[in-house]
Short mmCIF file of C-alpha atoms and ligand atoms in Angstrom, two decimals:
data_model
loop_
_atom_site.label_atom_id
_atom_site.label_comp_id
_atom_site.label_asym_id
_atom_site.label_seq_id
_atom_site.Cartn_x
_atom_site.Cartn_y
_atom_site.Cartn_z
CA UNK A 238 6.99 -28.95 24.10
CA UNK A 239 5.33 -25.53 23.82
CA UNK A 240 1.62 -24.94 23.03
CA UNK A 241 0.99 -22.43 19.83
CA UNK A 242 -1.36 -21.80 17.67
CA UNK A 243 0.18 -22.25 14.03
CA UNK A 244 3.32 -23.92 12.55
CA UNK A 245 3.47 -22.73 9.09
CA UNK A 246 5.67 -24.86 7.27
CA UNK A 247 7.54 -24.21 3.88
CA UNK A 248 9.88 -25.56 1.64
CA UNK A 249 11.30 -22.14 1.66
CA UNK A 250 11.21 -19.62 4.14
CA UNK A 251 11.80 -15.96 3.63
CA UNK A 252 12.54 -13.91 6.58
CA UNK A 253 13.78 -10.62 5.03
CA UNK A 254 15.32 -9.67 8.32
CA UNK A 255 18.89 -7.71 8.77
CA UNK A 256 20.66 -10.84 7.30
CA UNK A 257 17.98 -11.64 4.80
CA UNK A 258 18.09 -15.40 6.75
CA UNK A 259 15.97 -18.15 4.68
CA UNK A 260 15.47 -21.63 5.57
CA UNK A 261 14.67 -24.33 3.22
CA UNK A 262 12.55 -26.78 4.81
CA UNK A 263 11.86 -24.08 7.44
CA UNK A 264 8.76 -23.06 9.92
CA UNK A 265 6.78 -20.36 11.39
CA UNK A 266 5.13 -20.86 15.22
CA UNK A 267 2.65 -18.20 15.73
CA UNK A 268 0.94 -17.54 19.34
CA UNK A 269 -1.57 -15.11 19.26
CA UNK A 270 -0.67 -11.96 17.47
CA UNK A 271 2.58 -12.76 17.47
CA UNK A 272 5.77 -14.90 15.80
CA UNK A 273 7.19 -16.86 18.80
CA UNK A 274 9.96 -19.09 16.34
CA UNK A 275 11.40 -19.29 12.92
CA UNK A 276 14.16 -21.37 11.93
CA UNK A 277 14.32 -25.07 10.72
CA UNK A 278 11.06 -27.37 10.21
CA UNK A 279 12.74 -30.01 12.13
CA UNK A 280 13.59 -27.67 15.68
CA UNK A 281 10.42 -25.66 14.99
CA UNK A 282 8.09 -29.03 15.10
CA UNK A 283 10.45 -30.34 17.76
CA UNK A 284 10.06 -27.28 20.49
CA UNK A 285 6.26 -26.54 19.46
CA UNK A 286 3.29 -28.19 19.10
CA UNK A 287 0.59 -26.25 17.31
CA UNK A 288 -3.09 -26.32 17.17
CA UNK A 289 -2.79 -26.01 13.54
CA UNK A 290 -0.41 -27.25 11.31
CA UNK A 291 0.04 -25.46 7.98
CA UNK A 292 2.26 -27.83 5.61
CA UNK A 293 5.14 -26.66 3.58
CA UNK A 294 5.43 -29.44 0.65
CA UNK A 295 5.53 -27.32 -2.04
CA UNK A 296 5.16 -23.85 -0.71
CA UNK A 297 6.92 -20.80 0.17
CA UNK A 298 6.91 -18.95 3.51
CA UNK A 299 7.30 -14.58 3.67
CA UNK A 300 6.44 -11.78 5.21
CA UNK A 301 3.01 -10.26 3.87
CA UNK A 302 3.36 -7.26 1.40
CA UNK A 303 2.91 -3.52 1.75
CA UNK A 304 1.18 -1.41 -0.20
CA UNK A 305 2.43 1.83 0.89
CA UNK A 306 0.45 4.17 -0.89
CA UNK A 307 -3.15 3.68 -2.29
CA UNK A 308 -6.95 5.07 -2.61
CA UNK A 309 -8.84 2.04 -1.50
CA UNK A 310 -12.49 3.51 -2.60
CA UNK A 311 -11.56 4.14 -5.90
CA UNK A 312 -11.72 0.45 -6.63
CA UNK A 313 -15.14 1.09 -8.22
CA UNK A 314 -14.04 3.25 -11.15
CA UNK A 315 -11.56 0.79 -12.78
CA UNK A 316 -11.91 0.84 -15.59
CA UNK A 317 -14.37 3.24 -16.05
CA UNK A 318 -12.50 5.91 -18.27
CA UNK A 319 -9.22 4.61 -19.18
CA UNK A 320 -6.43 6.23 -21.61
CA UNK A 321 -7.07 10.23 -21.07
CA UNK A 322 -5.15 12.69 -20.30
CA UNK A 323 -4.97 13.03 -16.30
CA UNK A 324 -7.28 16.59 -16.72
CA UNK A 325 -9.92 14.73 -18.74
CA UNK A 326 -10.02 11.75 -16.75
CA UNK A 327 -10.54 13.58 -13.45
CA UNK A 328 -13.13 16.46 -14.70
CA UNK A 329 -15.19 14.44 -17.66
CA UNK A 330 -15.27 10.75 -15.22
CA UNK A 331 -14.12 10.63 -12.04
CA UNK A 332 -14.92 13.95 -10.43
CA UNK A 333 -18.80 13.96 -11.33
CA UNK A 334 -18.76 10.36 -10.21
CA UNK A 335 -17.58 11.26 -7.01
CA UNK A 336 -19.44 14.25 -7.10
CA UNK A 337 -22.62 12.92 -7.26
CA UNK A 338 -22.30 9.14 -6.09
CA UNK A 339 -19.68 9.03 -2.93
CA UNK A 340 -21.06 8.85 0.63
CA UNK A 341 -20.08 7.00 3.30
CA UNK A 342 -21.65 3.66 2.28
CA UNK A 343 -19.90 3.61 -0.89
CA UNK A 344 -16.52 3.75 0.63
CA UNK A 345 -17.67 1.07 3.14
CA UNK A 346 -18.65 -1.46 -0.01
CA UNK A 347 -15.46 -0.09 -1.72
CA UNK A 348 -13.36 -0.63 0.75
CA UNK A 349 -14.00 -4.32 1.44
CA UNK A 350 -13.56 -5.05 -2.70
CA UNK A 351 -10.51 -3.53 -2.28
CA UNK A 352 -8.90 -5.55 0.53
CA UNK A 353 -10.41 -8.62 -0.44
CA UNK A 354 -8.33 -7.83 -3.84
CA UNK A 355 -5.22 -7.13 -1.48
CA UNK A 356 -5.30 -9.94 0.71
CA UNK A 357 -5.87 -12.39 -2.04
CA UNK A 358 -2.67 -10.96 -3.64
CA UNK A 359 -0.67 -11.45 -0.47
CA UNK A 360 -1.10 -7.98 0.83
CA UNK A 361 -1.11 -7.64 4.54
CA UNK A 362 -0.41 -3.62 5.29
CA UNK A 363 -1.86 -0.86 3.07
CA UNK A 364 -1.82 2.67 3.23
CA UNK A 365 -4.49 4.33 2.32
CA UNK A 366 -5.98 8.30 1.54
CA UNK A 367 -9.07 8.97 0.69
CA UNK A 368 -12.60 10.76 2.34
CA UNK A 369 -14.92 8.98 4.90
CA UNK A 370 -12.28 6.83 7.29
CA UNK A 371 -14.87 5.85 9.85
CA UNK A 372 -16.08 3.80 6.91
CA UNK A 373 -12.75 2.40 5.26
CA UNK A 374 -11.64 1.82 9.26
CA UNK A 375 -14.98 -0.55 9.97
CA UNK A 376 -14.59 -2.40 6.52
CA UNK A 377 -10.95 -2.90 6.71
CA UNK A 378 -11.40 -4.39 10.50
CA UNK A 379 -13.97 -6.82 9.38
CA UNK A 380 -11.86 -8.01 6.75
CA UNK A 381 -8.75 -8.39 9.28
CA UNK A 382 -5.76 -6.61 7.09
CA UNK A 383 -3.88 -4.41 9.01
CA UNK A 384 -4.41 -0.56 7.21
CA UNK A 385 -2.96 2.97 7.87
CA UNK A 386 -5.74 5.39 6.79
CA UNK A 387 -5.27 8.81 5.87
CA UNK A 388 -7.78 11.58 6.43
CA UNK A 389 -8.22 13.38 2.98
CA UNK A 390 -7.49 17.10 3.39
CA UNK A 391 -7.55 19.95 1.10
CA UNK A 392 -8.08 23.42 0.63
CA UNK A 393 -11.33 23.69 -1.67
CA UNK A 394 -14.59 22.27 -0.40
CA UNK A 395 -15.51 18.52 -0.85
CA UNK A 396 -17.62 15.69 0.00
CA UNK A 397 -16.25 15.54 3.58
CA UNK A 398 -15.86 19.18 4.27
CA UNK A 399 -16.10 22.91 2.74
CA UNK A 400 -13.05 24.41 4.69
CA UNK A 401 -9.02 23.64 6.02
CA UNK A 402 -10.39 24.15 9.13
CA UNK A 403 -13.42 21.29 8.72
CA UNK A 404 -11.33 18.99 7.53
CA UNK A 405 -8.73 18.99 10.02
CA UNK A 406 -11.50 19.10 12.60
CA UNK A 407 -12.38 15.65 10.75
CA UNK A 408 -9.00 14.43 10.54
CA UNK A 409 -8.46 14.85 14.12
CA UNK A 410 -11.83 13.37 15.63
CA UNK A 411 -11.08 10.51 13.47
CA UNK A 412 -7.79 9.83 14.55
CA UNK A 413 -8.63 9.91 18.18
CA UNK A 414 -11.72 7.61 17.74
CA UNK A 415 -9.54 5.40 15.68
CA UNK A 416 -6.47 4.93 17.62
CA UNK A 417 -5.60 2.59 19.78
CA UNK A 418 -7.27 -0.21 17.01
CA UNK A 419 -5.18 -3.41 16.81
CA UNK A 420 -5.46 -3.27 12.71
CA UNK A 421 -6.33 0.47 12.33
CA UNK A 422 -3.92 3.49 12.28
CA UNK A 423 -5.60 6.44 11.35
CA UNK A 424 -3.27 9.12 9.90
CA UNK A 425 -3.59 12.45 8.17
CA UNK A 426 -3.50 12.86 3.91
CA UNK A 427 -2.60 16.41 2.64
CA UNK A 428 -3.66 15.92 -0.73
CA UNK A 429 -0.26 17.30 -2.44
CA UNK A 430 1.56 21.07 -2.02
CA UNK A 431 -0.81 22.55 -4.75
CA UNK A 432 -4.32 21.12 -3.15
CA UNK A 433 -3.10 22.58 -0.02
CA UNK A 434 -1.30 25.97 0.96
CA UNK A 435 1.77 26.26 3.19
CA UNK A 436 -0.78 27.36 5.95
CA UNK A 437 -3.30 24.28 5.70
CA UNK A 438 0.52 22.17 5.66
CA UNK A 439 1.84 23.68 8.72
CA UNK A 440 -0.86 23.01 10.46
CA UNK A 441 -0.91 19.48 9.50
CA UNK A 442 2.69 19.56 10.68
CA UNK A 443 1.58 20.41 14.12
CA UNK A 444 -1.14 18.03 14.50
CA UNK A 445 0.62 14.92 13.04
CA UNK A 446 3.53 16.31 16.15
CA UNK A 447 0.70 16.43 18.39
CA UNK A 448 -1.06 13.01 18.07
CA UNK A 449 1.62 10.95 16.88
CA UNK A 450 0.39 10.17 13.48
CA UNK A 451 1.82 9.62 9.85
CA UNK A 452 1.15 12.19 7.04
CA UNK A 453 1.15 10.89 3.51
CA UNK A 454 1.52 12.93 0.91
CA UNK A 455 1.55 13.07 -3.48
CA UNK A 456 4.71 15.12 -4.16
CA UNK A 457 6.29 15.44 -7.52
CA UNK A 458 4.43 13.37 -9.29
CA UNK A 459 3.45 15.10 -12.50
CA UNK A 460 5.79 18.19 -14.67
CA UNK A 461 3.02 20.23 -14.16
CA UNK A 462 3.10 19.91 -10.78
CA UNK A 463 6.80 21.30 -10.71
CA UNK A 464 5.83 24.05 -12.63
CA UNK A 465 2.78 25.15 -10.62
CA UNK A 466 4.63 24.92 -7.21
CA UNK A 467 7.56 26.95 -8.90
CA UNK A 468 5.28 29.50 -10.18
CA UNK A 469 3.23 29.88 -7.46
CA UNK A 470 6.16 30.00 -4.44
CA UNK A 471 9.11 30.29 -6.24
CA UNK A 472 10.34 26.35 -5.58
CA UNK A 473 10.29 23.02 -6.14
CA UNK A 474 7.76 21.19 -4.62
CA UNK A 475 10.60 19.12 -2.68
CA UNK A 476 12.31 22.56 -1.93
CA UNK A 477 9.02 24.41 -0.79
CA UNK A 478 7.72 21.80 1.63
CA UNK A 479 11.57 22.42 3.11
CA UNK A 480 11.41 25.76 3.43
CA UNK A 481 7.83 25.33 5.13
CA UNK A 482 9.07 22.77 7.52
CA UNK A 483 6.97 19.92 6.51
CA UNK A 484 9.48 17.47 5.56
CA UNK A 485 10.55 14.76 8.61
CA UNK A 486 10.72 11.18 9.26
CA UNK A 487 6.82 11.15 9.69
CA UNK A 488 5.83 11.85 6.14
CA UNK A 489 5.13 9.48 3.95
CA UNK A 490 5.86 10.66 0.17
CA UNK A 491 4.02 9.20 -3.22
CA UNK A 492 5.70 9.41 -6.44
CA UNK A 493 8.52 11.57 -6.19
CA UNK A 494 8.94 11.62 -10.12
CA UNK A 495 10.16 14.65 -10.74
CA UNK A 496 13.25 15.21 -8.39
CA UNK A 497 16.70 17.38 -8.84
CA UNK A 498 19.53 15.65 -7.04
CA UNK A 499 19.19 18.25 -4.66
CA UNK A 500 15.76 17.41 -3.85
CA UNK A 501 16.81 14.29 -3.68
CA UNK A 502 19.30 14.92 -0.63
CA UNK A 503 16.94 16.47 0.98
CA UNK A 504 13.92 13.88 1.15
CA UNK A 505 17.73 11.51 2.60
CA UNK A 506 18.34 14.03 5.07
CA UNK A 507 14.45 14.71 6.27
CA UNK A 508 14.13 10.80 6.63
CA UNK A 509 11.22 11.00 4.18
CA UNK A 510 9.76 7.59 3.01
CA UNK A 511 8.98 7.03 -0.81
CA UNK A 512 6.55 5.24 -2.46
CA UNK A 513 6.88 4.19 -5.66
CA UNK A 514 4.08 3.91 -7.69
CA UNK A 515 5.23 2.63 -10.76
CA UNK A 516 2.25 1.22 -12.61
CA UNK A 517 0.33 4.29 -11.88
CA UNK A 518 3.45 6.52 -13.44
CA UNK A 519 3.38 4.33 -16.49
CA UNK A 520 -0.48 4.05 -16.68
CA UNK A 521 -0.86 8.20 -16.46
CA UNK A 522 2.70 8.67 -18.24
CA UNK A 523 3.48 11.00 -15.37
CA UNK A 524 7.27 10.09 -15.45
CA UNK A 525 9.65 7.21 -13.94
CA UNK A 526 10.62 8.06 -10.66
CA UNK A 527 14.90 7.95 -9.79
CA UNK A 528 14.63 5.43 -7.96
CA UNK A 529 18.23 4.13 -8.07
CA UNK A 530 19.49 7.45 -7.49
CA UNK A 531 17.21 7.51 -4.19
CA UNK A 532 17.70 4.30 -3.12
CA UNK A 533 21.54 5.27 -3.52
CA UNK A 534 21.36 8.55 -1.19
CA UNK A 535 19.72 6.22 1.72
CA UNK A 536 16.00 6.52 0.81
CA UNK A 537 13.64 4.28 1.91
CA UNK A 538 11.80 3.22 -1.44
CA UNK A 539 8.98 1.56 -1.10
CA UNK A 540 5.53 -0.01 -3.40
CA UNK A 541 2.64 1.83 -3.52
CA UNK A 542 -0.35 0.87 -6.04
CA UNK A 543 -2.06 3.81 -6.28
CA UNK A 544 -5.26 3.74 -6.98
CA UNK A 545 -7.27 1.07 -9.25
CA UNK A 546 -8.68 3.73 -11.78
CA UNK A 547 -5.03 4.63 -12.40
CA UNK A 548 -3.04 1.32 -12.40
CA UNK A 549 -5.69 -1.32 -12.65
CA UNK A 550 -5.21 -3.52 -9.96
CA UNK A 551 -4.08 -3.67 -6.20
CA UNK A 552 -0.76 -5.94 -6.49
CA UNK A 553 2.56 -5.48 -5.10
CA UNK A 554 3.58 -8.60 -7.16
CA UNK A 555 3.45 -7.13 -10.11
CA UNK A 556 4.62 -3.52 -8.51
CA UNK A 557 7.85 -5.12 -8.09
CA UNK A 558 8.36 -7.05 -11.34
CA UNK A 559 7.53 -4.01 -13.20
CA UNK A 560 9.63 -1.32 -11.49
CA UNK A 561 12.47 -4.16 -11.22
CA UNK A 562 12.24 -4.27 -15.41
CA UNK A 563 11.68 -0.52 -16.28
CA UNK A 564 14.40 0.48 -13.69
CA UNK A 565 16.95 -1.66 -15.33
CA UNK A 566 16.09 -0.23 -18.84
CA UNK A 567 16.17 3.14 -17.69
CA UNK A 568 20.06 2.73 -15.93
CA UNK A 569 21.17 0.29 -19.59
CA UNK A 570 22.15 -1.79 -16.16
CA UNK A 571 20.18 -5.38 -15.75
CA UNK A 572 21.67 -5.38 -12.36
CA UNK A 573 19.87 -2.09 -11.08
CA UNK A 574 17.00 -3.32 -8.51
CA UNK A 575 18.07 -6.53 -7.76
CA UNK A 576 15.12 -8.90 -6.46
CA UNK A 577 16.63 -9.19 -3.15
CA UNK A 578 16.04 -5.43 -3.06
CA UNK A 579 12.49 -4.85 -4.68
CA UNK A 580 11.37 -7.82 -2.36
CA UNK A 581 12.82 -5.70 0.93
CA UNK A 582 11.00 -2.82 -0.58
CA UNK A 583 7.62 -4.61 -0.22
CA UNK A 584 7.82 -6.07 2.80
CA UNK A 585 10.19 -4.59 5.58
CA UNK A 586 11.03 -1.43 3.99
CA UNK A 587 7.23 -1.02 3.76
CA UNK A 588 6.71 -1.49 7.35
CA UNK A 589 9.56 0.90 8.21
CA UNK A 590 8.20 3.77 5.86
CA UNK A 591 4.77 3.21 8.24
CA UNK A 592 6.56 3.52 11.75
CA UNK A 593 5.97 -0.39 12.32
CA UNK A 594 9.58 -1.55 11.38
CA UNK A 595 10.06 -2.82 14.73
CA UNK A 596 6.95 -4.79 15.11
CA UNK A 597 6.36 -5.99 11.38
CA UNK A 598 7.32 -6.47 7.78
CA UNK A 599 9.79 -9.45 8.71
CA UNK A 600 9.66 -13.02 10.02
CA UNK A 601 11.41 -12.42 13.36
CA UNK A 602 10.42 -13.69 16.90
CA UNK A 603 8.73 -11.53 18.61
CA UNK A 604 6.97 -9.81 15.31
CA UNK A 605 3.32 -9.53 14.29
CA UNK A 606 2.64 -12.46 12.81
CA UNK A 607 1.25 -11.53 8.89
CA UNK A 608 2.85 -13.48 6.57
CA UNK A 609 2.11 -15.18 3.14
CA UNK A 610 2.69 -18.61 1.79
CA UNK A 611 3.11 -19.02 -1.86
CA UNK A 612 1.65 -21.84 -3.89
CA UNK A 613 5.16 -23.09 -5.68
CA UNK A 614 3.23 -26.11 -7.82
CA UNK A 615 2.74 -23.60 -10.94
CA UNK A 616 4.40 -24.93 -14.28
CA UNK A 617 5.69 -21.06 -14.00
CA UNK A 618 7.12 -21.77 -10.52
CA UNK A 619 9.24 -25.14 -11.16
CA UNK A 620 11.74 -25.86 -10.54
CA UNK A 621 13.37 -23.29 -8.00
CA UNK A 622 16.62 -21.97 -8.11
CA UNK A 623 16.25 -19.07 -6.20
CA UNK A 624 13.66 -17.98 -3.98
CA UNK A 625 13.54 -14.19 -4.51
CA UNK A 626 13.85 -14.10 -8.22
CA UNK A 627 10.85 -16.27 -8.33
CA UNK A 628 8.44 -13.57 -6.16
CA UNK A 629 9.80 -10.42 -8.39
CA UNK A 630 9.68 -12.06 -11.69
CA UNK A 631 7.67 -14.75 -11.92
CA UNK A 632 4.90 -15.07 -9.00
CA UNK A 633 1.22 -13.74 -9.67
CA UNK A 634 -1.36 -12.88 -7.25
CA UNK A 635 -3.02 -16.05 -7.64
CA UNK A 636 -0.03 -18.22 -6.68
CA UNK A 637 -0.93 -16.53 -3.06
CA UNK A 638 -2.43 -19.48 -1.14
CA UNK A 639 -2.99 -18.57 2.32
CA UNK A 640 -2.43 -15.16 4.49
CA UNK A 641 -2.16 -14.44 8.33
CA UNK A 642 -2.78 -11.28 9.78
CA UNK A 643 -2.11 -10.31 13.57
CA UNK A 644 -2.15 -14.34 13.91
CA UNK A 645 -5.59 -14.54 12.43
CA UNK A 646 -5.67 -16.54 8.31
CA UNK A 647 -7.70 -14.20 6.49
CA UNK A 648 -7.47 -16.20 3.65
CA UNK A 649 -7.00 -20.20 4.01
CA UNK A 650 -6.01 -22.11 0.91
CA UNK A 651 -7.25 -19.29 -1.36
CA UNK A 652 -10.65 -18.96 0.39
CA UNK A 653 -11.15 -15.93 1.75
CA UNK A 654 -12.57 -16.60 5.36
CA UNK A 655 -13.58 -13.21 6.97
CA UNK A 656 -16.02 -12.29 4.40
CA UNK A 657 -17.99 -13.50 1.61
CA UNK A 658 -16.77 -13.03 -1.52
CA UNK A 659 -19.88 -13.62 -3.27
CA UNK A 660 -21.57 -11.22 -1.17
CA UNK A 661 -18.86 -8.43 -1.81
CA UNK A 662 -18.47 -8.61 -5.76
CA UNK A 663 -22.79 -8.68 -6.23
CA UNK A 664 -22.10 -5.28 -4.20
CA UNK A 665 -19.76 -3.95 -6.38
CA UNK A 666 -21.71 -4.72 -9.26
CA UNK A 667 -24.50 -2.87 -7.78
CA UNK A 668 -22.72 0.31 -7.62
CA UNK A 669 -21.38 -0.44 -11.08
CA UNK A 670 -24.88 -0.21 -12.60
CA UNK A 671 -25.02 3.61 -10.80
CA UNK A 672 -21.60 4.57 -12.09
CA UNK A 673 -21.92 3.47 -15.55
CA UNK A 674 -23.03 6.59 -16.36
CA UNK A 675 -19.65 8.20 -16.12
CA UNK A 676 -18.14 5.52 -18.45
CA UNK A 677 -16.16 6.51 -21.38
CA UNK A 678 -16.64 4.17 -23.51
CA UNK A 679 -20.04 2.40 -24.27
CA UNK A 680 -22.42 2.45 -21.57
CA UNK A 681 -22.80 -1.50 -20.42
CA UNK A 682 -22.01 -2.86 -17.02
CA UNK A 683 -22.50 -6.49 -16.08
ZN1 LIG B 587 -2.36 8.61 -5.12
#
């Protein structure tokens, strides 16, 4: 018998590999970082003997979620102004908050509400772009969930910089004191095509060429935002971005609402990755994104959150049971998104869009091992019939019981055991009390 460190044991197992293999009454044998056997309880306990045995009665076995597109930080203004237009909701609340409140110990407090949220709800990857990464990058390693941070960049003067050239100064120091991180991937974040000119872009081209590193982008995500790019080049955003040369299997593309079937062959033959942000879309009634049509022309769709201020929460679960629903409405066609498909967009999809397809986002041997198990004694989970339906349409975050990352549990029958939660929300409640004053509604935090 081999030595490893966990057997993670389920009634069902979920691989989402090539063949979408699942085992009922199958295991997991983790050594170190990494997944050294799936298959059958029975040969699993019979090859390997663990240090830790994780039992399956009950339970379901998958890969841990992605979140491929989010703003981590902005975890602290949910809720704060709610039900505006998108203008008055980033000039009357957010922006003055920001403004006056965000430094780089904010985003460190931020940061860890946020992935406590996410890894509680089963999320083991995120993707995140926002200002200050040093500080996201040291909260997100002490919490243990892998992350892919962005390096904000614009044109007009911020918190983090007052020129193109600062911030990709920024964006580049940070990515070479990041890299090389077991959990951290530090990437660049063009804001979108109208926060940043074709110069600022090309540029961004070059460096991501240079070091190796994703670029995430908003594209398409509003009308207006088609308008402005056609008025002020001529294009549409998919088309100018194209013509600049910015478009190739590196970038990393939220939204994509607003796309002509051109546009649409063109983010399949760039190798573009997608994330859908569907809550957010419905929340800011930006638009629903054609999703069938781009999963159809070979685009890799994936689930982004977006931020909490526009969504409210940080759950793939409930990503995929919503764009599942609205996505069938929209086609008249209850057999558009299939589970077996929203479920491949969260997990293995999502590690593809991020470069780490080979290494994650399945239960494989050889893999990283982050994985979820699922909690399947819920009146709302019983009995099973089928595995996958159950995670799009019926599990919540709080059926989540226990998460692995890189090998290590973050969170161990619901307990969260590389930080204290306590600790983390009397922080956040603190910074409430100072942001309150950008509320929209009555001024009361508790
Ligand atoms: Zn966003």
């Amino acid at each position: 018998m081999k030595k490893v460190d966990y057997i993670i044991c389920g009634d069902y197992v979920l691989t989402m590999n090539e063949r979408l293999d699942a085992f009922h009454d199958g295991a997991v044998a983790v050594k170190g970082t990494r997944i050294v056997d799936v298959g059958s309880a029975e040969a699993v306990l019979k090859n390997f003997s663990a240090g830790r045995t994780i039992e399956g009665k009950g339970r379901a076995v998958l890969p841990g979620l992605v979140n491929t597109h989010t703003h981590a930080p902005m975890v602290f203004f949910r809720g704060l102004a709610d039900d505006l237009p998108l203008k008055d909701w980033l000039e009357k609340h957010i922006w003055p908050a920001e403004d006056s409140l965000l430094n780089p110990g904010f985003v460190y407090d931020a940061t860890k509400l946020a992935c406590l949220e996410m890894i509680k709800a089963g999320i083991t990857t995120y993707n995140d772009m926002y200002f200050f990464g040093g500080s996201s990058a040291a909260a997100a390693k002490e919490i243990g969930i892998r992350a892919f941070l962005g390096a904000g960049i614009l044109d007009f003067p911020g918190k983090t910089a007052q020129t193109p050239d600062e911030y990709l100064g920024n964006a580049e120091k940070f990515i070479l004191d990041w890299r090389g991180e077991d959990l951290i991937t530090p990437c660049l974040a063009p804001h979108s095509a109208y926060a940043c000119g074709p110069g600022t872009l090309k540029r961004i081209t070059e460096l991501a060429e240079r070091l190796g590193a994703l670029v995430s982008i908003h594209l398409s995500e509003t009308e207006w935002e088609v308008g402005e790019i056609l008025s002020r080049y001529g294009r549409r955003p998919v088309e100018h971005l194209d013509a600049i040369g910015f478009l190739n299997q590196r970038v990393l593309a939220a939204h994509c609402v607003w796309l002509s079937d051109s546009e649409i062959a063109v983010l399949a033959r760039r190798g573009v990755g997608v994330s859908h942000c569907i809550e957010s879309n419905l929340k800011l009634a930006s638009g629903i994104a054609p999703v069938p049509e781009m999963l159809r022309a070979g685009i890799k769709v994936t689930f982004g959150t977006d931020g909490a201020a526009s969504n409210n929460d940080l759950n793939v679960l409930g990503e995929m049971s919503t764009a599942a629903k609205v996505h069938k409405a929209v086609a008249k066609d209850p057999a558009t998104l299939d589970s077996k498909t929203a479920l491949l967009m969260a997990t293995r999809w999502g590690a593809e869009v991020l470069g780490i397809g080979d290494r994650a986002g399945s239960l494989e041997k050889g893999k990283l091992a982050d994985m979820i198990t699922v909690d399947l004694k819920k009146p709302h989970l019983t009995p099973v019939y089928d595995m996958y339906s159950h995670m799009v349409y019926a599990a919540a975050a709080s059926d989540i019981d226990t998460v692995m990352i890189n090998g290590r549990l973050v969170v161990d029958s619901r307990r969260p055991v590389t930080c204290d939660e306590e600790k983390i929300m009397q922080k956040a409640s603190e910074w409430g009390k100072k942001i309150a004053v950008y509320n929209s509604g009555p001024r009361q935090v508790n």
